[in-house]
Short mmCIF file of C-alpha atoms and ligand atoms in Angstrom, two decimals:
data_model
loop_
_atom_site.label_atom_id
_atom_site.label_comp_id
_atom_site.label_asym_id
_atom_site.label_seq_id
_atom_site.Cartn_x
_atom_site.Cartn_y
_atom_site.Cartn_z
CA MET A 1 146.79 43.08 115.42
CA PRO A 2 145.60 43.35 119.70
CA GLU A 3 141.82 43.62 120.42
CA LYS A 4 139.48 44.44 122.70
CA ILE A 5 136.97 41.84 123.23
CA THR A 6 133.59 42.47 125.33
CA PHE A 7 131.38 40.11 126.34
CA LEU A 8 128.78 41.40 128.67
CA PRO A 9 126.70 41.92 129.72
CA ILE A 10 125.31 38.66 132.44
CA SER A 11 122.65 37.23 130.32
CA HIS A 12 119.94 34.86 130.61
CA THR A 13 118.93 33.02 127.46
CA GLY A 14 116.35 30.41 126.06
CA TRP A 15 112.79 29.59 126.10
CA GLY A 16 111.62 30.78 130.22
CA SER A 17 114.64 32.49 131.07
CA LEU A 18 112.31 35.70 132.16
CA SER A 19 111.71 33.49 135.67
CA ASN A 20 115.49 34.71 136.25
CA LEU A 21 114.20 38.21 136.41
CA LEU A 22 113.22 38.85 140.43
CA ASN A 23 116.92 37.24 141.56
CA GLU A 24 118.58 39.15 139.38
CA VAL A 25 116.56 42.35 140.40
CA ASN A 26 117.00 41.10 144.15
CA ARG A 27 120.66 41.19 144.18
CA PHE A 28 120.73 45.23 143.28
CA HIS A 29 118.69 45.92 146.72
CA VAL A 30 117.13 48.72 144.49
CA LYS A 31 113.86 49.98 145.96
CA LYS A 32 112.34 52.04 142.89
CA ILE A 33 111.84 50.75 139.76
CA LEU A 34 111.30 52.60 136.05
CA VAL A 35 110.37 50.40 133.62
CA ILE A 36 110.58 51.50 129.92
CA THR A 37 108.08 49.73 127.27
CA ASP A 38 106.19 50.52 124.34
CA PRO A 39 102.18 51.49 124.43
CA PHE A 40 101.52 48.64 122.08
CA LEU A 41 103.07 46.44 124.33
CA LYS A 42 101.21 47.39 127.70
CA ASP A 43 98.26 47.43 125.61
CA ILE A 44 98.62 43.71 124.50
CA GLY A 45 99.64 42.82 128.53
CA LEU A 46 103.25 41.40 127.53
CA THR A 47 104.61 44.35 129.57
CA ASN A 48 102.84 43.68 132.36
CA GLN A 49 103.19 39.66 132.02
CA VAL A 50 107.49 40.51 132.18
CA ILE A 51 107.16 42.78 135.35
CA ALA A 52 104.67 40.98 137.29
CA PRO A 53 107.07 38.62 139.24
CA ILE A 54 108.71 41.90 140.87
CA GLU A 55 105.59 43.61 141.08
CA GLU A 56 104.57 40.74 142.97
CA ALA A 57 107.85 40.84 145.08
CA GLY A 58 106.78 44.05 146.77
CA TYR A 59 109.17 46.59 144.00
CA SER A 60 107.44 49.93 143.67
CA ILE A 61 107.59 50.39 139.49
CA GLU A 62 106.26 53.15 137.62
CA ILE A 63 105.83 51.77 133.65
CA TYR A 64 107.05 54.44 130.64
CA THR A 65 105.58 54.28 127.58
CA ASP A 66 106.34 57.47 125.69
CA VAL A 67 108.55 55.25 123.23
CA ALA A 68 107.79 54.76 119.68
CA PRO A 69 110.03 53.28 116.76
CA GLU A 70 112.99 54.98 115.85
CA PRO A 71 112.76 57.35 118.73
CA PRO A 72 113.43 61.21 118.13
CA LEU A 73 116.19 62.76 119.99
CA ALA A 74 113.36 64.77 121.84
CA MET A 75 111.62 61.54 123.38
CA GLY A 76 115.03 60.69 124.22
CA GLU A 77 115.75 64.16 126.10
CA LYS A 78 112.09 64.02 127.73
CA LEU A 79 112.59 60.58 129.00
CA VAL A 80 116.13 61.70 130.25
CA ALA A 81 114.76 65.01 132.60
CA TYR A 82 111.91 62.47 133.80
CA THR A 83 114.15 59.67 135.09
CA ARG A 84 116.38 62.60 136.57
CA ASP A 85 113.29 63.87 138.55
CA GLN A 86 112.04 61.28 139.66
CA GLN A 87 115.32 59.82 141.46
CA PHE A 88 114.90 55.93 140.35
CA ASP A 89 117.15 53.55 141.31
CA MET A 90 116.73 51.10 138.83
CA VAL A 91 115.72 51.18 134.57
CA ILE A 92 113.95 48.16 133.01
CA GLY A 93 113.64 47.83 129.57
CA VAL A 94 111.39 45.73 127.86
CA GLY A 95 110.51 45.84 124.22
CA GLY A 96 112.12 46.55 120.87
CA GLY A 97 115.30 48.09 119.95
CA SER A 98 113.78 51.69 120.23
CA THR A 99 112.78 50.91 123.91
CA LEU A 100 115.84 49.01 124.96
CA ASP A 101 118.40 52.27 123.51
CA LEU A 102 115.88 54.84 125.02
CA THR A 103 116.20 53.03 128.48
CA LYS A 104 120.02 52.91 128.59
CA LEU A 105 120.48 56.65 128.05
CA ALA A 106 118.14 57.22 130.82
CA GLY A 107 119.94 54.67 133.10
CA VAL A 108 123.16 56.73 131.76
CA LEU A 109 122.06 59.85 131.33
CA ALA A 110 120.37 59.93 134.47
CA ALA A 111 123.46 60.58 136.42
CA ASN A 112 125.71 62.52 133.93
CA GLU A 113 124.64 65.99 133.37
CA GLY A 114 123.58 67.55 130.28
CA LEU A 115 121.62 67.27 127.35
CA VAL A 116 121.03 63.68 125.30
CA ALA A 117 122.17 65.69 121.94
CA ASP A 118 125.71 67.05 124.20
CA TYR A 119 126.26 63.18 123.75
CA LEU A 120 125.69 62.23 119.94
CA ASN A 121 128.08 60.76 118.08
CA LEU A 122 128.64 62.95 115.58
CA THR A 123 128.17 66.53 116.52
CA GLY A 124 128.30 66.24 120.95
CA THR A 125 131.28 67.57 122.98
CA LYS A 126 130.38 66.14 126.55
CA GLN A 127 131.73 63.18 127.53
CA ILE A 128 129.98 59.98 129.70
CA THR A 129 131.57 60.18 132.93
CA LYS A 130 129.77 58.26 135.61
CA LYS A 131 127.99 54.06 134.94
CA GLY A 132 124.46 56.29 136.18
CA LEU A 133 121.67 53.30 137.57
CA PRO A 134 121.38 49.51 137.12
CA LYS A 135 119.82 48.23 133.69
CA ILE A 136 118.21 45.23 132.95
CA LEU A 137 117.42 44.40 129.16
CA ILE A 138 114.99 42.33 128.23
CA PRO A 139 114.01 42.19 124.12
CA THR A 140 110.83 41.29 122.60
CA THR A 141 111.80 41.55 118.86
CA SER A 142 114.87 39.67 117.22
CA GLY A 143 116.84 41.69 115.50
CA THR A 144 118.80 44.92 117.41
CA GLY A 145 120.94 43.76 119.82
CA SER A 146 120.57 46.45 121.45
CA GLU A 147 120.81 44.34 125.00
CA VAL A 148 124.01 43.48 124.63
CA THR A 149 125.78 46.64 123.19
CA ASN A 150 126.53 49.67 124.23
CA ILE A 151 124.97 52.28 121.55
CA SER A 152 121.91 53.79 121.76
CA VAL A 153 120.43 54.74 118.40
CA LEU A 154 118.37 58.07 117.75
CA SER A 155 116.50 59.81 114.66
CA LEU A 156 117.76 63.46 114.07
CA GLU A 157 115.79 65.37 110.95
CA THR A 158 117.91 63.72 108.15
CA THR A 159 119.30 60.67 109.26
CA LYS A 160 120.16 59.07 112.79
CA ASP A 161 123.20 59.18 115.30
CA VAL A 162 124.02 57.11 117.99
CA VAL A 163 125.28 57.80 122.09
CA THR A 164 128.14 55.45 122.56
CA HIS A 165 130.26 53.91 126.15
CA ASP A 166 131.02 51.48 127.74
CA TYR A 167 128.60 52.66 130.23
CA LEU A 168 125.53 51.93 128.21
CA LEU A 169 125.99 48.17 128.48
CA ALA A 170 123.37 46.18 130.25
CA ASP A 171 124.10 45.12 133.48
CA VAL A 172 121.32 42.23 132.98
CA ALA A 173 120.14 40.70 129.83
CA ILE A 174 117.04 38.52 129.91
CA VAL A 175 116.54 36.83 125.82
CA ASP A 176 113.44 34.63 126.48
CA PRO A 177 112.53 33.61 122.35
CA ALA A 178 108.93 33.22 124.62
CA LEU A 179 108.42 37.07 124.94
CA THR A 180 108.76 37.29 120.82
CA ILE A 181 106.11 34.98 119.90
CA SER A 182 103.38 37.97 119.36
CA LEU A 183 105.91 39.50 116.88
CA PRO A 184 103.66 40.15 114.06
CA PRO A 185 105.14 38.92 110.12
CA LYS A 186 106.41 42.29 109.08
CA VAL A 187 108.34 43.08 111.99
CA THR A 188 109.83 39.42 112.66
CA ALA A 189 110.65 40.33 108.80
CA ALA A 190 112.50 43.67 109.29
CA THR A 191 113.95 43.24 112.74
CA GLY A 192 115.51 39.55 111.84
CA VAL A 193 117.15 40.75 108.48
CA ASP A 194 118.46 43.68 110.77
CA ALA A 195 120.01 40.51 112.78
CA LEU A 196 121.43 38.60 110.31
CA THR A 197 122.68 42.27 108.75
CA HIS A 198 124.44 42.33 111.60
CA ALA A 199 126.16 39.03 111.73
CA VAL A 200 127.12 39.62 107.48
CA GLU A 201 128.75 43.17 108.54
CA ALA A 202 130.71 42.17 111.37
CA TYR A 203 131.81 39.02 108.79
CA ILE A 204 133.17 41.40 106.14
CA SER A 205 134.44 44.13 109.11
CA LYS A 206 137.96 46.03 108.28
CA ASN A 207 137.72 45.30 112.54
CA ALA A 208 136.28 41.17 112.41
CA SER A 209 138.68 39.30 114.53
CA PRO A 210 137.99 35.14 115.32
CA VAL A 211 135.93 35.73 118.20
CA SER A 212 133.68 37.92 116.38
CA ASP A 213 134.07 35.78 113.05
CA ALA A 214 132.54 32.46 114.96
CA LEU A 215 129.80 35.03 116.47
CA ALA A 216 129.22 36.25 113.49
CA LEU A 217 128.88 32.60 111.35
CA GLN A 218 126.63 30.91 114.33
CA ALA A 219 124.83 33.80 113.98
CA ILE A 220 124.18 33.72 109.85
CA ARG A 221 123.71 29.93 110.41
CA LEU A 222 120.69 30.23 113.04
CA ILE A 223 118.54 32.97 111.14
CA SER A 224 119.04 32.02 107.53
CA ASN A 225 117.76 28.67 108.88
CA SER A 226 114.91 30.01 110.71
CA ILE A 227 113.82 33.53 109.35
CA ARG A 228 111.81 32.30 106.77
CA THR A 229 109.15 29.69 109.31
CA ALA A 230 109.18 32.80 111.96
CA VAL A 231 107.80 34.78 109.24
CA ALA A 232 105.28 32.75 108.37
CA ASN A 233 104.33 30.72 111.24
CA GLY A 234 104.99 32.86 114.15
CA GLU A 235 103.94 30.60 117.00
CA ASP A 236 106.86 28.33 115.60
CA LYS A 237 108.83 27.46 118.70
CA GLN A 238 112.31 26.35 117.43
CA ALA A 239 112.04 28.87 114.93
CA ARG A 240 112.07 32.06 117.79
CA THR A 241 114.40 30.64 119.70
CA ASP A 242 116.46 30.45 116.63
CA MET A 243 116.25 34.12 115.41
CA SER A 244 115.91 35.15 119.35
CA TYR A 245 119.68 33.28 120.21
CA GLY A 246 120.80 34.33 116.30
CA SER A 247 120.23 37.91 117.13
CA TYR A 248 121.76 37.66 120.13
CA ILE A 249 124.83 36.40 118.77
CA ALA A 250 124.82 38.91 115.73
CA GLY A 251 124.33 41.70 118.90
CA LEU A 252 127.92 40.46 120.35
CA ALA A 253 129.40 39.62 116.95
CA PHE A 254 128.54 43.59 115.85
CA PHE A 255 129.57 45.20 119.19
CA ASN A 256 133.14 44.14 119.02
CA ALA A 257 133.53 44.18 115.31
CA GLY A 258 131.50 46.86 114.35
CA VAL A 259 128.73 47.47 111.57
CA ALA A 260 129.70 49.25 107.82
CA GLY A 261 128.62 50.43 104.89
CA VAL A 262 124.85 49.19 104.68
CA HIS A 263 123.81 50.87 108.22
CA ALA A 264 126.12 53.53 106.82
CA LEU A 265 123.41 54.19 104.09
CA ALA A 266 120.09 52.95 105.97
CA TYR A 267 119.77 55.65 108.81
CA PRO A 268 119.56 57.97 105.71
CA ILE A 269 116.24 56.09 104.75
CA GLY A 270 115.44 55.58 108.27
CA GLY A 271 116.00 59.53 108.99
CA GLN A 272 114.73 60.84 106.25
CA PHE A 273 111.60 58.61 105.29
CA HIS A 274 110.78 56.74 108.39
CA VAL A 275 111.42 53.40 107.31
CA ALA A 276 111.72 50.94 110.44
CA HIS A 277 115.72 50.45 110.61
CA GLY A 278 115.52 46.60 109.76
CA ASP A 279 113.51 47.91 106.08
CA SER A 280 116.21 50.26 106.16
CA ASN A 281 119.28 47.70 105.66
CA ALA A 282 117.03 45.20 104.04
CA VAL A 283 116.36 47.13 101.14
CA LEU A 284 119.95 47.75 100.93
CA LEU A 285 122.17 44.71 102.18
CA PRO A 286 122.21 42.75 98.32
CA TYR A 287 122.88 46.51 96.71
CA VAL A 288 126.07 47.08 99.27
CA MET A 289 127.12 43.45 99.50
CA GLY A 290 126.80 43.07 95.62
CA TYR A 291 129.06 46.28 95.17
CA ILE A 292 132.01 45.56 97.13
CA ARG A 293 131.77 41.95 96.62
CA GLN A 294 135.22 41.99 94.69
CA SER A 295 136.58 43.39 98.32
CA CYS A 296 136.03 40.51 100.34
CA GLU A 297 134.97 37.54 97.58
CA LYS A 298 136.46 34.65 100.34
CA ARG A 299 134.31 35.91 103.15
CA MET A 300 131.11 35.80 101.07
CA LYS A 301 132.24 32.58 100.20
CA ASP A 302 131.81 31.43 104.05
CA ILE A 303 129.11 33.62 104.48
CA TYR A 304 127.07 31.62 101.37
CA ASP A 305 128.36 28.11 102.99
CA ALA A 306 126.89 29.31 106.87
CA MET A 307 123.62 30.02 104.85
CA GLY A 308 123.42 26.37 104.45
CA PHE A 309 124.53 26.29 100.54
CA SER A 310 127.44 24.42 99.58
CA SER A 311 130.30 26.13 98.00
CA ALA A 312 132.17 22.74 97.45
CA ASN A 313 132.08 23.13 93.75
CA LEU A 314 132.39 26.26 92.96
CA SER A 315 134.77 28.85 92.49
CA GLN A 316 135.50 31.83 95.35
CA GLU A 317 133.67 34.09 92.85
CA GLU A 318 131.35 32.54 92.06
CA ALA A 319 129.83 31.12 95.29
CA SER A 320 130.41 35.02 96.21
CA TYR A 321 127.77 35.82 93.23
CA ARG A 322 125.68 33.42 95.20
CA CYS A 323 125.96 34.65 98.32
CA VAL A 324 124.96 38.26 96.91
CA SER A 325 122.15 37.12 94.90
CA GLU A 326 120.54 34.48 97.90
CA LEU A 327 120.96 37.67 100.19
CA LYS A 328 118.46 39.31 97.70
CA ARG A 329 116.32 36.31 97.81
CA LEU A 330 116.22 35.75 101.44
CA VAL A 331 114.95 40.04 101.72
CA GLU A 332 112.51 38.92 98.86
CA ASP A 333 110.62 35.77 100.64
CA VAL A 334 110.22 37.46 103.96
CA ASN A 335 108.09 40.42 101.51
CA ILE A 336 110.45 42.83 101.81
CA PRO A 337 110.66 45.64 99.26
CA THR A 338 113.87 44.80 97.35
CA THR A 339 113.93 48.18 95.52
CA LEU A 340 113.46 51.66 97.56
CA LYS A 341 110.66 52.41 95.05
CA GLY A 342 109.27 49.51 97.11
CA PHE A 343 109.10 52.25 100.31
CA ASN A 344 108.33 55.04 98.03
CA ILE A 345 111.36 56.76 97.68
CA THR A 346 111.79 58.85 94.71
CA GLU A 347 114.90 59.13 92.47
CA ASP A 348 115.48 63.21 93.37
CA ALA A 349 115.83 61.99 96.97
CA LEU A 350 119.07 59.93 95.89
CA GLU A 351 121.27 63.23 96.67
CA SER A 352 120.18 64.09 99.64
CA LEU A 353 120.54 60.61 101.13
CA THR A 354 123.94 60.49 99.69
CA GLN A 355 125.01 63.75 101.38
CA ASP A 356 123.83 62.35 104.48
CA ALA A 357 125.26 58.46 104.55
CA VAL A 358 129.25 60.14 103.54
CA GLU A 359 128.77 61.89 107.32
CA GLN A 360 128.84 58.38 108.79
CA LYS A 361 132.39 58.12 108.75
CA ARG A 362 133.02 55.49 111.68
CA LEU A 363 130.87 53.07 109.89
CA LEU A 364 132.05 53.94 106.85
CA ALA A 365 135.71 53.12 108.02
CA ARG A 366 134.90 49.13 108.78
CA SER A 367 134.10 49.19 104.61
CA PRO A 368 136.23 46.43 103.59
CA MET A 369 136.08 49.04 100.39
CA PRO A 370 136.53 52.27 100.89
CA LEU A 371 132.97 54.21 99.90
CA LEU A 372 133.51 57.33 98.76
CA ARG A 373 131.10 59.96 98.12
CA ASP A 374 130.30 58.62 94.21
CA ASP A 375 130.41 55.03 95.51
CA ILE A 376 127.41 55.73 97.52
CA TYR A 377 125.11 57.73 95.24
CA THR A 378 125.33 54.98 93.01
CA ILE A 379 124.62 52.03 95.17
CA TYR A 380 121.65 54.06 96.25
CA LYS A 381 121.07 54.11 92.49
CA SER A 382 121.53 50.27 92.13
CA ALA A 383 119.23 49.86 94.65
CA PHE A 384 116.34 51.96 93.72
CA ASP A 385 116.42 50.63 90.11
CA GLY A 386 116.59 47.13 91.51
CA VAL A 387 119.91 46.07 89.90
CA ILE A 388 122.83 45.23 91.70
CA VAL A 389 126.37 46.66 90.25
CA GLU A 390 129.74 46.47 90.79
CA LYS A 391 132.15 48.66 91.84
P1 LIG B 1 111.21 48.53 117.77
O1 LIG B 1 111.77 48.64 119.19
O2 LIG B 1 110.86 50.02 116.92
O3 LIG B 1 109.43 47.93 117.10
C1 LIG B 1 108.97 48.12 116.21
C2 LIG B 1 107.54 47.96 116.11
O4 LIG B 1 107.18 46.08 116.79
C3 LIG B 1 106.91 48.58 117.68
O5 LIG B 1 105.29 48.95 116.74
C4 LIG B 1 106.68 47.60 119.14
O6 LIG B 1 105.89 47.96 119.55
C5 LIG B 1 106.70 46.28 118.37
N1 LIG B 1 106.67 44.79 118.98
C6 LIG B 1 107.72 44.57 119.83
N2 LIG B 1 108.20 43.70 120.49
C7 LIG B 1 107.11 42.86 120.05
C8 LIG B 1 106.68 42.08 120.24
N3 LIG B 1 106.72 40.57 121.05
N4 LIG B 1 104.99 41.86 119.86
C9 LIG B 1 104.18 42.67 119.35
N5 LIG B 1 105.28 43.79 118.93
C10 LIG B 1 106.26 44.38 118.71
O7 LIG B 1 111.97 47.96 116.38
P2 LIG B 1 113.46 47.21 116.89
O8 LIG B 1 113.91 47.03 115.28
O9 LIG B 1 113.41 46.12 117.72
O10 LIG B 1 114.43 48.65 117.13
C11 LIG B 1 114.57 49.66 116.03
C12 LIG B 1 115.42 50.66 116.49
O11 LIG B 1 116.40 49.99 117.44
C13 LIG B 1 116.09 51.59 115.60
O12 LIG B 1 115.58 52.80 116.71
C14 LIG B 1 116.98 51.05 115.31
O13 LIG B 1 118.05 52.39 115.02
C15 LIG B 1 117.88 50.52 116.78
N6 LIG B 1 118.47 50.00 117.18
C16 LIG B 1 119.79 49.70 117.59
C17 LIG B 1 121.44 48.74 117.59
C18 LIG B 1 122.20 49.12 118.96
O14 LIG B 1 122.63 48.19 119.22
N7 LIG B 1 121.27 49.45 120.57
C19 LIG B 1 120.95 48.04 116.83
C20 LIG B 1 120.34 48.59 115.73
C21 LIG B 1 119.77 49.12 115.84
#
């Protein structure tokens, strides 16, 4: 099947890559820059450290901090209105996926009319027609891959939805692991398993290609081998570097191949219970993979090997079972609860979670095993009970 493959944006990666920021800004011949960041990063001085070189070079800079994790739609509407009103000529996002997603929306919708709500994937009616302002994205978590995708995720009342368009792709991404040293263990774990989930889901996606496969397996290798160290010792330079590359590469993999069932079931958990995106993926990852195991046995054997184990003396079936167990063990090892109960989700919520997950058709369509309403309920129930169940 013919493939569309996208490797944007221009990226600077690796320890110290932030030193490219000023040169990149200079290329765009802009004057008035909006820097979008979250209040915590501003308070700890990270934002100012990042933008110091462009401030010293004399650019007019405004810092916008009305950003919260898992940003609700209203937060996007407010930022877009502000960006239009103040007529900036560049946006720079410094933060985790929540900040980067809002930055993408602000940059693009500054030049397109209407509300953010008009452009939502599930209910929107408008098409983005203009590219908008140049965007530079500087992630401070190793997780979402937002710096290389054309998606912005927003929280709605009971679920999440996305705005997606190639104009949302950044012009420049600067992925410097040094910016992730200050991440606390809990966020390192949640964002890291988010990145792992991107790679695993891209690898088993119905839209996977030889290109996304290569990216996904390398991301799985890097993340599986470094996440425990990054959580236990956040100052470990090598582990932070591997996590940074791992999440960036996983972003490229899933941007090209898509994510599937884990994300479809995770969105309602984020929407209804305000569980961080990485945690909601992590708690479901072993249960979704366990349920669909038979539809992608060979690919799960490859994942098992990429995680650093050897399937040499195992049947494909046995290796795929072990893959599910190792995914669960990894989530446990980084201290993320492995049952929905662990997030105070009660059994009576499983029905409404199912109802919302069924609507995530764009994601479900990429699952190697069709996931219908009953399947989805069964997976939620297995994640509630903490017992992996197969189709
Ligand atoms: P986040 O941006 O919500 O940040 C989580 C917390 O980490 C915040 O409290 C933040 O202040 C803190 N933090 C960030 N960097 C830090 C640092 N260096 N040191 C200390 N603290 C730091 O977390 P996230 O997981 O990166 O982003 C989640 C959002 O991204 C969700 O809304 C999710 O749906 C979305 N997402 C988007 C894509 C995409 O392709 N656009 C993909 C996956 C997820």
